[in-house]
Amino acid sequence: MIKLSGYETAAHDHLDVTFAALADPTRRAILARLARGEASVMELAEPFAMTQPAISKHLKVLERAGLVSRGRDAQRRPCHLEARPLRDATEWLEGYRRFWSESFERLDGLIDELKSMGERDMTASDEQPGGRP
Amino acid sequence: MIKLSGYETAAHDHLDVTFAALADPTRRAILARLARGEASVMELAEPFAMTQPAISKHLKVLERAGLVSRGRDAQRRPCHLEARPLRDATEWLEGYRRFWSESFERLDGLIDELKSMGERDMTASDEQPGGRP
DNA sequence: TGGTTAGATAACTACTTGGGAATATAGAGG
DNA sequence: CCTCTATATTCCCAAGTAGTTATCTAACCA
């Protein structure tokens, strides 16, 4: 039997870098902050007991993962959230939904689930995106 | 201002280890295999150009992340998928759905989205869970 | 008992990562 | 020009990771 070396599908070969970027609490908090709108590096660094270069490094990781893009405003390099990789990651995870949701097969069950999803408490925690912009 | 050291919420403090576990293609492939049912370490190792100890290590990572649990069948230690952390990760990501889904606010849009989700092509790739059990 | 099979553990290497300190660059505004 | 501010880069270190080979343990089987 042929041993697999490249068993990644083209559709998902950036999941590595996406999930790796999401595996750090500082970076998830940065994303949560950016969900409330653009922010400069200084603004992003402010809540953390961490030096600015450390934040810059986290931003580079997020940038490589395509999760943030950056503009230019004089000396500032404002960051903003790019959700596309999050969508891809979510889609990958959705493939496993049936393993925790017994009603997955029933469409009305799905609809109920989605309704409650739409209603669910979005109260901001440091790890969750903030209120609607 | 108080610098945050523990900015993780209790609800999500295992996201670190979950996302880290998902950041490796071998481990995602193992999960996809386990989505089709229990498997022994040997069975899991077979498709990979990798030694058995390497697979054992990946399994330990997945086990620490709570993504697999293991039973005992004579010498075999069958693994099976534990989806709970996947659910938590998905829920965290769903908090960002509005950033890629313009129709997020409209419930009927959500329902449409979910319908197509239920119907969508689940053709097995190495990175996706297999067919319905 | 001994042998075989499944799996875990250990020891090692090469590479990456998250952090800090110090320094460098870039642009704004005297 | 010089200086201040925002950000990036470089160098260093400790720790973690992904893989290897070799060895150990545990359970079955003859």
mmCIF file of C-alpha atoms (C1' of nucleotides) in Angstrom:
data_model
loop_
_atom_site.group_PDB
_atom_site.id
_atom_site.type_symbol
_atom_site.label_atom_id
_atom_site.label_comp_id
_atom_site.label_asym_id
_atom_site.label_seq_id
_atom_site.Cartn_x
_atom_site.Cartn_y
_atom_site.Cartn_z
ATOM 1 C CA MET A 1 0.000 0.000 0.000
ATOM 2 C CA ILE A 2 1.137 3.482 -0.779
ATOM 3 C CA LYS A 3 2.209 5.430 2.253
ATOM 4 C CA LEU A 4 0.712 8.859 2.329
ATOM 5 C CA SER A 5 3.050 11.766 2.475
ATOM 6 C CA GLY A 6 0.706 14.483 1.270
ATOM 7 C CA TYR A 7 -2.652 13.541 2.741
ATOM 8 C CA GLU A 8 -3.832 17.133 3.036
ATOM 9 C CA THR A 9 -6.506 18.285 0.652
ATOM 10 C CA ALA A 10 -5.829 21.501 -1.204
ATOM 11 C CA ALA A 11 -8.966 22.943 0.365
ATOM 12 C CA HIS A 12 -7.585 22.631 3.860
ATOM 13 C CA ASP A 13 -3.850 22.905 3.677
ATOM 14 C CA HIS A 14 -3.859 26.156 5.590
ATOM 15 C CA LEU A 15 -5.650 24.592 8.561
ATOM 16 C CA ASP A 16 -2.232 23.827 10.043
ATOM 17 C CA VAL A 17 -1.263 27.441 10.308
ATOM 18 C CA THR A 18 -4.776 28.584 11.198
ATOM 19 C CA PHE A 19 -5.196 26.202 14.104
ATOM 20 C CA ALA A 20 -1.644 26.861 15.238
ATOM 21 C CA ALA A 21 -2.385 30.580 15.304
ATOM 22 C CA LEU A 22 -5.551 29.966 17.308
ATOM 23 C CA ALA A 23 -3.736 27.791 19.832
ATOM 24 C CA ASP A 24 -2.411 30.780 21.750
ATOM 25 C CA PRO A 25 -4.586 32.718 24.218
ATOM 26 C CA THR A 26 -2.848 36.016 23.512
ATOM 27 C CA ARG A 27 -3.597 35.658 19.827
ATOM 28 C CA ARG A 28 -7.219 34.676 20.463
ATOM 29 C CA ALA A 29 -7.568 37.741 22.678
ATOM 30 C CA ILE A 30 -6.105 39.884 19.906
ATOM 31 C CA LEU A 31 -8.663 38.494 17.482
ATOM 32 C CA ALA A 32 -11.415 39.202 19.984
ATOM 33 C CA ARG A 33 -10.206 42.775 20.238
ATOM 34 C CA LEU A 34 -10.059 43.148 16.470
ATOM 35 C CA ALA A 35 -13.611 41.864 16.243
ATOM 36 C CA ARG A 36 -14.577 45.211 17.766
ATOM 37 C CA GLY A 37 -12.754 47.103 15.017
ATOM 38 C CA GLU A 38 -9.322 48.075 13.742
ATOM 39 C CA ALA A 39 -6.567 48.656 16.259
ATOM 40 C CA SER A 40 -2.943 49.713 16.267
ATOM 41 C CA VAL A 41 -0.192 47.538 17.678
ATOM 42 C CA MET A 42 0.010 49.745 20.773
ATOM 43 C CA GLU A 43 -3.700 49.468 21.370
ATOM 44 C CA LEU A 44 -3.489 45.727 20.985
ATOM 45 C CA ALA A 45 -0.520 45.464 23.311
ATOM 46 C CA GLU A 46 -1.999 47.581 26.052
ATOM 47 C CA PRO A 47 -4.058 44.918 27.890
ATOM 48 C CA PHE A 48 -1.173 42.476 28.084
ATOM 49 C CA ALA A 49 1.686 42.086 30.507
ATOM 50 C CA MET A 50 3.978 41.659 27.557
ATOM 51 C CA THR A 51 6.416 43.811 25.606
ATOM 52 C CA GLN A 52 5.546 45.360 22.268
ATOM 53 C CA PRO A 53 7.915 43.149 20.266
ATOM 54 C CA ALA A 54 6.137 40.105 21.669
ATOM 55 C CA ILE A 55 2.833 41.470 20.387
ATOM 56 C CA SER A 56 4.419 42.255 17.029
ATOM 57 C CA LYS A 57 5.491 38.642 16.801
ATOM 58 C CA HIS A 58 2.010 37.395 17.597
ATOM 59 C CA LEU A 59 0.686 39.708 14.915
ATOM 60 C CA LYS A 60 3.127 38.280 12.421
ATOM 61 C CA VAL A 61 1.851 34.800 13.211
ATOM 62 C CA LEU A 62 -1.725 35.979 12.738
ATOM 63 C CA GLU A 63 -0.748 37.707 9.521
ATOM 64 C CA ARG A 64 0.950 34.613 8.122
ATOM 65 C CA ALA A 65 -2.206 32.714 8.938
ATOM 66 C CA GLY A 66 -4.202 35.294 6.999
ATOM 67 C CA LEU A 67 -6.189 36.169 10.106
ATOM 68 C CA VAL A 68 -5.216 39.818 10.188
ATOM 69 C CA SER A 69 -4.297 42.304 7.511
ATOM 70 C CA ARG A 70 -2.619 45.621 8.058
ATOM 71 C CA GLY A 71 -2.983 49.111 6.714
ATOM 72 C CA ARG A 72 -0.901 52.195 7.035
ATOM 73 C CA ASP A 73 -1.790 55.355 8.932
ATOM 74 C CA ALA A 74 1.372 57.446 9.358
ATOM 75 C CA GLN A 75 3.539 55.486 11.792
ATOM 76 C CA ARG A 76 0.659 53.248 12.744
ATOM 77 C CA ARG A 77 0.038 49.910 11.099
ATOM 78 C CA PRO A 78 -3.590 49.309 11.992
ATOM 79 C CA CYS A 79 -4.629 45.668 12.072
ATOM 80 C CA HIS A 80 -7.954 44.327 11.073
ATOM 81 C CA LEU A 81 -9.562 40.941 11.317
ATOM 82 C CA GLU A 82 -9.711 38.674 8.271
ATOM 83 C CA ALA A 83 -12.308 36.023 8.946
ATOM 84 C CA ARG A 84 -11.850 33.813 5.932
ATOM 85 C CA PRO A 85 -9.537 31.286 7.641
ATOM 86 C CA LEU A 86 -11.915 31.185 10.587
ATOM 87 C CA ARG A 87 -14.663 30.232 8.194
ATOM 88 C CA ASP A 88 -12.554 27.445 6.737
ATOM 89 C CA ALA A 89 -11.678 26.164 10.191
ATOM 90 C CA THR A 90 -15.322 26.252 11.190
ATOM 91 C CA GLU A 91 -16.311 24.353 8.089
ATOM 92 C CA TRP A 92 -13.771 21.686 8.857
ATOM 93 C CA LEU A 93 -15.067 21.382 12.405
ATOM 94 C CA GLU A 94 -18.677 21.288 11.231
ATOM 95 C CA GLY A 95 -17.835 17.982 9.582
ATOM 96 C CA TYR A 96 -17.734 16.558 13.102
ATOM 97 C CA ARG A 97 -20.912 18.161 14.359
ATOM 98 C CA ARG A 98 -22.812 14.889 14.203
ATOM 99 C CA PHE A 99 -20.499 13.500 16.860
ATOM 100 C CA TRP A 100 -21.772 15.826 19.496
ATOM 101 C CA SER A 101 -25.221 16.667 18.203
ATOM 102 C CA GLU A 102 -27.628 13.748 18.280
ATOM 103 C CA SER A 103 -30.251 15.678 16.339
ATOM 104 C CA PHE A 104 -27.871 16.340 13.490
ATOM 105 C CA GLU A 105 -29.803 14.201 11.054
ATOM 106 C CA ARG A 106 -33.150 15.899 11.696
ATOM 107 C CA LEU A 107 -33.462 19.132 9.777
ATOM 108 C CA ASP A 108 -35.989 20.635 12.181
ATOM 109 C CA GLY A 109 -33.586 19.780 14.946
ATOM 110 C CA LEU A 110 -30.971 21.642 12.982
ATOM 111 C CA ILE A 111 -33.243 24.608 12.622
ATOM 112 C CA ASP A 112 -33.916 24.698 16.356
ATOM 113 C CA GLU A 113 -30.217 24.482 16.935
ATOM 114 C CA LEU A 114 -29.557 27.331 14.600
ATOM 115 C CA LYS A 115 -32.287 29.468 16.117
ATOM 116 C CA SER A 116 -30.743 29.121 19.527
ATOM 117 C CA MET A 117 -27.399 29.839 17.925
ATOM 118 C CA GLY A 118 -28.723 33.120 16.616
ATOM 119 C CA GLU A 119 -30.103 34.006 20.003
ATOM 120 C CA ARG A 120 -27.283 32.812 22.092
ATOM 121 C CA ASP A 121 -25.559 35.009 24.610
ATOM 122 C CA MET A 122 -22.780 36.927 22.940
ATOM 123 C CA THR A 123 -21.713 38.739 26.108
ATOM 124 C CA ALA A 124 -18.115 39.722 25.622
ATOM 125 C CA SER A 125 -15.438 37.814 27.398
ATOM 126 C CA ASP A 126 -11.807 38.360 26.591
ATOM 127 C CA GLU A 127 -11.965 35.312 24.459
ATOM 128 C CA GLN A 128 -15.077 36.166 22.530
ATOM 129 C CA PRO A 129 -15.604 38.757 19.845
ATOM 130 C CA GLY A 130 -17.282 41.886 21.109
ATOM 131 C CA GLY A 131 -20.712 43.337 20.355
ATOM 132 C CA ARG A 132 -22.014 43.996 16.882
ATOM 133 C CA PRO A 133 -20.039 46.831 15.274
ATOM 134 C CA MET B 1 -4.694 49.596 34.436
ATOM 135 C CA ILE B 2 -4.401 46.038 35.535
ATOM 136 C CA LYS B 3 -2.357 43.941 33.184
ATOM 137 C CA LEU B 4 -4.080 40.727 32.358
ATOM 138 C CA SER B 5 -2.254 37.556 33.110
ATOM 139 C CA GLY B 6 -5.195 35.184 33.101
ATOM 140 C CA TYR B 7 -7.455 36.520 30.399
ATOM 141 C CA GLU B 8 -8.838 33.124 29.516
ATOM 142 C CA THR B 9 -12.376 32.346 30.460
ATOM 143 C CA ALA B 10 -12.991 29.155 32.370
ATOM 144 C CA ALA B 11 -15.252 28.018 29.542
ATOM 145 C CA HIS B 12 -12.453 28.070 27.007
ATOM 146 C CA ASP B 13 -9.220 27.404 28.817
ATOM 147 C CA HIS B 14 -8.758 24.138 26.989
ATOM 148 C CA LEU B 15 -8.911 25.806 23.583
ATOM 149 C CA ASP B 16 -5.125 26.136 23.699
ATOM 150 C CA VAL B 17 -4.564 22.431 23.766
ATOM 151 C CA THR B 18 -7.472 21.679 21.461
ATOM 152 C CA PHE B 19 -6.350 24.017 18.695
ATOM 153 C CA ALA B 20 -2.750 22.923 19.158
ATOM 154 C CA ALA B 21 -3.815 19.310 18.696
ATOM 155 C CA LEU B 22 -5.750 20.225 15.552
ATOM 156 C CA ALA B 23 -2.794 22.112 14.087
ATOM 157 C CA ASP B 24 -1.153 18.924 12.847
ATOM 158 C CA PRO B 25 -2.280 17.179 9.651
ATOM 159 C CA THR B 26 -1.412 13.722 10.960
ATOM 160 C CA ARG B 27 -3.607 14.281 13.983
ATOM 161 C CA ARG B 28 -6.458 15.645 11.879
ATOM 162 C CA ALA B 29 -6.178 12.575 9.679
ATOM 163 C CA ILE B 30 -6.294 10.369 12.771
ATOM 164 C CA LEU B 31 -9.459 12.113 13.899
ATOM 165 C CA ALA B 32 -10.957 11.661 10.436
ATOM 166 C CA ARG B 33 -10.167 7.958 10.652
ATOM 167 C CA LEU B 34 -11.683 7.682 14.128
ATOM 168 C CA ALA B 35 -14.811 9.382 12.839
ATOM 169 C CA ARG B 36 -15.440 6.124 10.987
ATOM 170 C CA GLY B 37 -15.182 4.114 14.189
ATOM 171 C CA GLU B 38 -12.770 2.802 16.802
ATOM 172 C CA ALA B 39 -9.309 1.808 15.688
ATOM 173 C CA SER B 40 -6.186 0.348 17.207
ATOM 174 C CA VAL B 41 -2.858 2.134 17.158
ATOM 175 C CA MET B 42 -1.604 -0.183 14.427
ATOM 176 C CA GLU B 43 -4.631 0.487 12.293
ATOM 177 C CA LEU B 44 -4.179 4.196 12.787
ATOM 178 C CA ALA B 45 -0.483 4.036 11.971
ATOM 179 C CA GLU B 46 -0.893 2.013 8.806
ATOM 180 C CA PRO B 47 -1.662 4.834 6.325
ATOM 181 C CA PHE B 48 1.297 6.940 7.414
ATOM 182 C CA ALA B 49 4.929 6.900 6.431
ATOM 183 C CA MET B 50 5.790 7.138 10.085
ATOM 184 C CA THR B 51 6.901 4.777 12.844
ATOM 185 C CA GLN B 52 4.521 3.484 15.499
ATOM 186 C CA PRO B 53 6.074 5.497 18.347
ATOM 187 C CA ALA B 54 5.441 8.662 16.359
ATOM 188 C CA ILE B 55 1.768 7.742 16.106
ATOM 189 C CA SER B 56 1.683 6.901 19.806
ATOM 190 C CA LYS B 57 2.944 10.398 20.538
ATOM 191 C CA HIS B 58 0.302 11.976 18.350
ATOM 192 C CA LEU B 59 -2.289 9.907 20.168
ATOM 193 C CA LYS B 60 -0.988 11.143 23.485
ATOM 194 C CA VAL B 61 -1.395 14.714 22.293
ATOM 195 C CA LEU B 62 -4.940 13.967 21.173
ATOM 196 C CA GLU B 63 -5.632 12.223 24.467
ATOM 197 C CA ARG B 64 -4.329 15.152 26.531
ATOM 198 C CA ALA B 65 -6.605 17.378 24.479
ATOM 199 C CA GLY B 66 -9.516 15.105 25.349
ATOM 200 C CA LEU B 67 -10.085 14.351 21.676
ATOM 201 C CA VAL B 68 -9.605 10.625 21.953
ATOM 202 C CA SER B 69 -10.216 8.126 24.712
ATOM 203 C CA ARG B 70 -8.890 4.627 24.843
ATOM 204 C CA GLY B 71 -10.235 1.274 25.840
ATOM 205 C CA ARG B 72 -8.618 -2.077 26.370
ATOM 206 C CA ASP B 73 -9.046 -5.142 24.208
ATOM 207 C CA ALA B 74 -6.352 -7.661 25.095
ATOM 208 C CA GLN B 75 -3.097 -6.103 23.855
ATOM 209 C CA ARG B 76 -4.954 -3.514 21.840
ATOM 210 C CA ARG B 77 -5.768 -0.072 23.135
ATOM 211 C CA PRO B 78 -8.567 0.953 20.805
ATOM 212 C CA CYS B 79 -8.991 4.693 20.365
ATOM 213 C CA HIS B 80 -12.237 6.444 19.908
ATOM 214 C CA LEU B 81 -13.186 9.968 19.054
ATOM 215 C CA GLU B 82 -14.336 12.331 21.789
ATOM 216 C CA ALA B 83 -16.076 15.239 20.130
ATOM 217 C CA ARG B 84 -16.673 17.466 23.116
ATOM 218 C CA PRO B 85 -13.572 19.654 22.602
ATOM 219 C CA LEU B 86 -14.462 19.945 18.917
ATOM 220 C CA ARG B 87 -17.821 21.268 19.957
ATOM 221 C CA ASP B 88 -16.232 23.837 22.241
ATOM 222 C CA ALA B 89 -13.828 24.914 19.518
ATOM 223 C CA THR B 90 -16.690 25.218 17.061
ATOM 224 C CA GLU B 91 -18.670 27.294 19.500
ATOM 225 C CA TRP B 92 -15.750 29.637 19.952
ATOM 226 C CA LEU B 93 -15.391 29.994 16.185
ATOM 227 C CA GLU B 94 -19.122 30.527 15.736
ATOM 228 C CA GLY B 95 -18.680 33.756 17.676
ATOM 229 C CA TYR B 96 -16.931 35.041 14.549
ATOM 230 C CA ARG B 97 -19.464 33.771 12.034
ATOM 231 C CA ARG B 98 -20.865 37.252 11.474
ATOM 232 C CA PHE B 99 -17.505 38.298 10.076
ATOM 233 C CA TRP B 100 -17.817 36.066 7.090
ATOM 234 C CA SER B 101 -21.552 35.556 6.791
ATOM 235 C CA GLU B 102 -23.442 38.676 5.750
ATOM 236 C CA SER B 103 -26.789 37.000 6.308
ATOM 237 C CA PHE B 104 -25.921 36.180 9.884
ATOM 238 C CA GLU B 105 -28.524 38.493 11.329
ATOM 239 C CA ARG B 106 -31.408 37.039 9.294
ATOM 240 C CA LEU B 107 -32.787 33.886 10.841
ATOM 241 C CA ASP B 108 -34.195 32.568 7.577
ATOM 242 C CA GLY B 109 -30.796 33.103 6.048
ATOM 243 C CA LEU B 110 -29.419 31.016 8.848
ATOM 244 C CA ILE B 111 -31.970 28.323 8.183
ATOM 245 C CA ASP B 112 -31.045 28.231 4.518
ATOM 246 C CA GLU B 113 -27.432 28.020 5.501
ATOM 247 C CA LEU B 114 -28.095 25.133 7.802
ATOM 248 C CA LYS B 115 -30.193 23.289 5.242
ATOM 249 C CA SER B 116 -27.378 23.403 2.760
ATOM 250 C CA MET B 117 -25.065 22.349 5.552
ATOM 251 C CA GLY B 118 -27.159 19.245 6.133
ATOM 252 C CA GLU B 119 -27.106 18.453 2.437
ATOM 253 C CA ARG B 120 -23.545 19.315 1.732
ATOM 254 C CA ASP B 121 -21.131 16.947 0.121
ATOM 255 C CA MET B 122 -19.502 14.865 2.792
ATOM 256 C CA THR B 123 -17.399 12.860 0.349
ATOM 257 C CA ALA B 124 -14.487 11.560 2.321
ATOM 258 C CA SER B 125 -11.161 13.235 1.984
ATOM 259 C CA ASP B 126 -8.339 12.348 4.281
ATOM 260 C CA GLU B 127 -9.076 15.464 6.227
ATOM 261 C CA GLN B 128 -12.775 15.011 6.628
ATOM 262 C CA PRO B 129 -14.714 12.588 8.760
ATOM 263 C CA GLY B 130 -16.081 9.662 6.814
ATOM 264 C CA GLY B 131 -19.651 8.774 5.888
ATOM 265 C CA ARG B 132 -22.468 8.414 8.359
ATOM 266 C CA PRO B 133 -21.888 5.373 10.568
ATOM 267 C "C1'" DT C 1 8.001 -21.825 29.954
ATOM 268 C "C1'" DG C 2 9.136 -19.073 25.813
ATOM 269 C "C1'" DG C 3 7.726 -16.502 21.774
ATOM 270 C "C1'" DT C 4 4.993 -13.139 19.506
ATOM 271 C "C1'" DT C 5 2.295 -9.109 19.023
ATOM 272 C "C1'" DA C 6 0.546 -4.384 20.509
ATOM 273 C "C1'" DG C 7 1.847 -0.536 22.492
ATOM 274 C "C1'" DA C 8 4.526 2.569 25.568
ATOM 275 C "C1'" DT C 9 8.752 4.642 27.057
ATOM 276 C "C1'" DA C 10 13.389 6.512 26.696
ATOM 277 C "C1'" DA C 11 17.084 8.904 24.690
ATOM 278 C "C1'" DC C 12 18.528 11.537 21.085
ATOM 279 C "C1'" DT C 13 18.437 15.161 17.181
ATOM 280 C "C1'" DA C 14 16.719 19.039 14.621
ATOM 281 C "C1'" DC C 15 13.568 22.530 14.532
ATOM 282 C "C1'" DT C 16 10.147 25.800 16.250
ATOM 283 C "C1'" DT C 17 8.119 28.952 19.642
ATOM 284 C "C1'" DG C 18 7.159 32.401 23.103
ATOM 285 C "C1'" DG C 19 9.311 35.475 25.658
ATOM 286 C "C1'" DG C 20 12.800 39.428 26.874
ATOM 287 C "C1'" DA C 21 16.352 43.206 25.886
ATOM 288 C "C1'" DA C 22 18.437 45.986 22.798
ATOM 289 C "C1'" DT C 23 18.524 48.134 18.537
ATOM 290 C "C1'" DA C 24 16.919 49.669 14.145
ATOM 291 C "C1'" DT C 25 13.654 51.858 10.933
ATOM 292 C "C1'" DA C 26 9.956 55.017 9.505
ATOM 293 C "C1'" DG C 27 7.230 58.855 9.654
ATOM 294 C "C1'" DA C 28 5.544 63.365 11.984
ATOM 295 C "C1'" DG C 29 6.612 67.649 13.719
ATOM 296 C "C1'" DG C 30 9.301 70.935 15.687
ATOM 297 C "C1'" DC D 1 18.335 68.979 11.191
ATOM 298 C "C1'" DC D 2 16.799 66.578 15.720
ATOM 299 C "C1'" DT D 3 13.381 64.273 18.428
ATOM 300 C "C1'" DC D 4 9.497 61.771 19.513
ATOM 301 C "C1'" DT D 5 6.345 57.963 18.549
ATOM 302 C "C1'" DA D 6 5.069 53.541 16.508
ATOM 303 C "C1'" DT D 7 6.576 49.464 14.925
ATOM 304 C "C1'" DA D 8 9.908 46.009 13.251
ATOM 305 C "C1'" DT D 9 14.160 43.369 13.626
ATOM 306 C "C1'" DT D 10 17.834 40.940 15.775
ATOM 307 C "C1'" DC D 11 19.889 38.149 19.184
ATOM 308 C "C1'" DC D 12 19.426 35.374 23.002
ATOM 309 C "C1'" DC D 13 17.329 31.696 25.972
ATOM 310 C "C1'" DA D 14 14.243 28.061 27.796
ATOM 311 C "C1'" DA D 15 10.839 25.066 26.532
ATOM 312 C "C1'" DG D 16 8.231 22.410 23.429
ATOM 313 C "C1'" DT D 17 7.608 19.373 19.204
ATOM 314 C "C1'" DA D 18 8.031 15.964 15.569
ATOM 315 C "C1'" DG D 19 10.536 12.569 14.277
ATOM 316 C "C1'" DT D 20 13.986 8.676 14.776
ATOM 317 C "C1'" DT D 21 16.018 4.059 16.948
ATOM 318 C "C1'" DA D 22 16.253 1.042 20.657
ATOM 319 C "C1'" DT D 23 14.231 -0.901 24.522
ATOM 320 C "C1'" DC D 24 10.657 -2.083 27.803
ATOM 321 C "C1'" DT D 25 5.908 -3.911 29.295
ATOM 322 C "C1'" DA D 26 1.753 -6.427 28.822
ATOM 323 C "C1'" DA D 27 -1.200 -9.769 27.061
ATOM 324 C "C1'" DC D 28 -2.078 -13.651 24.382
ATOM 325 C "C1'" DC D 29 -0.587 -18.378 22.598
ATOM 326 C "C1'" DA D 30 1.832 -22.762 22.069
#
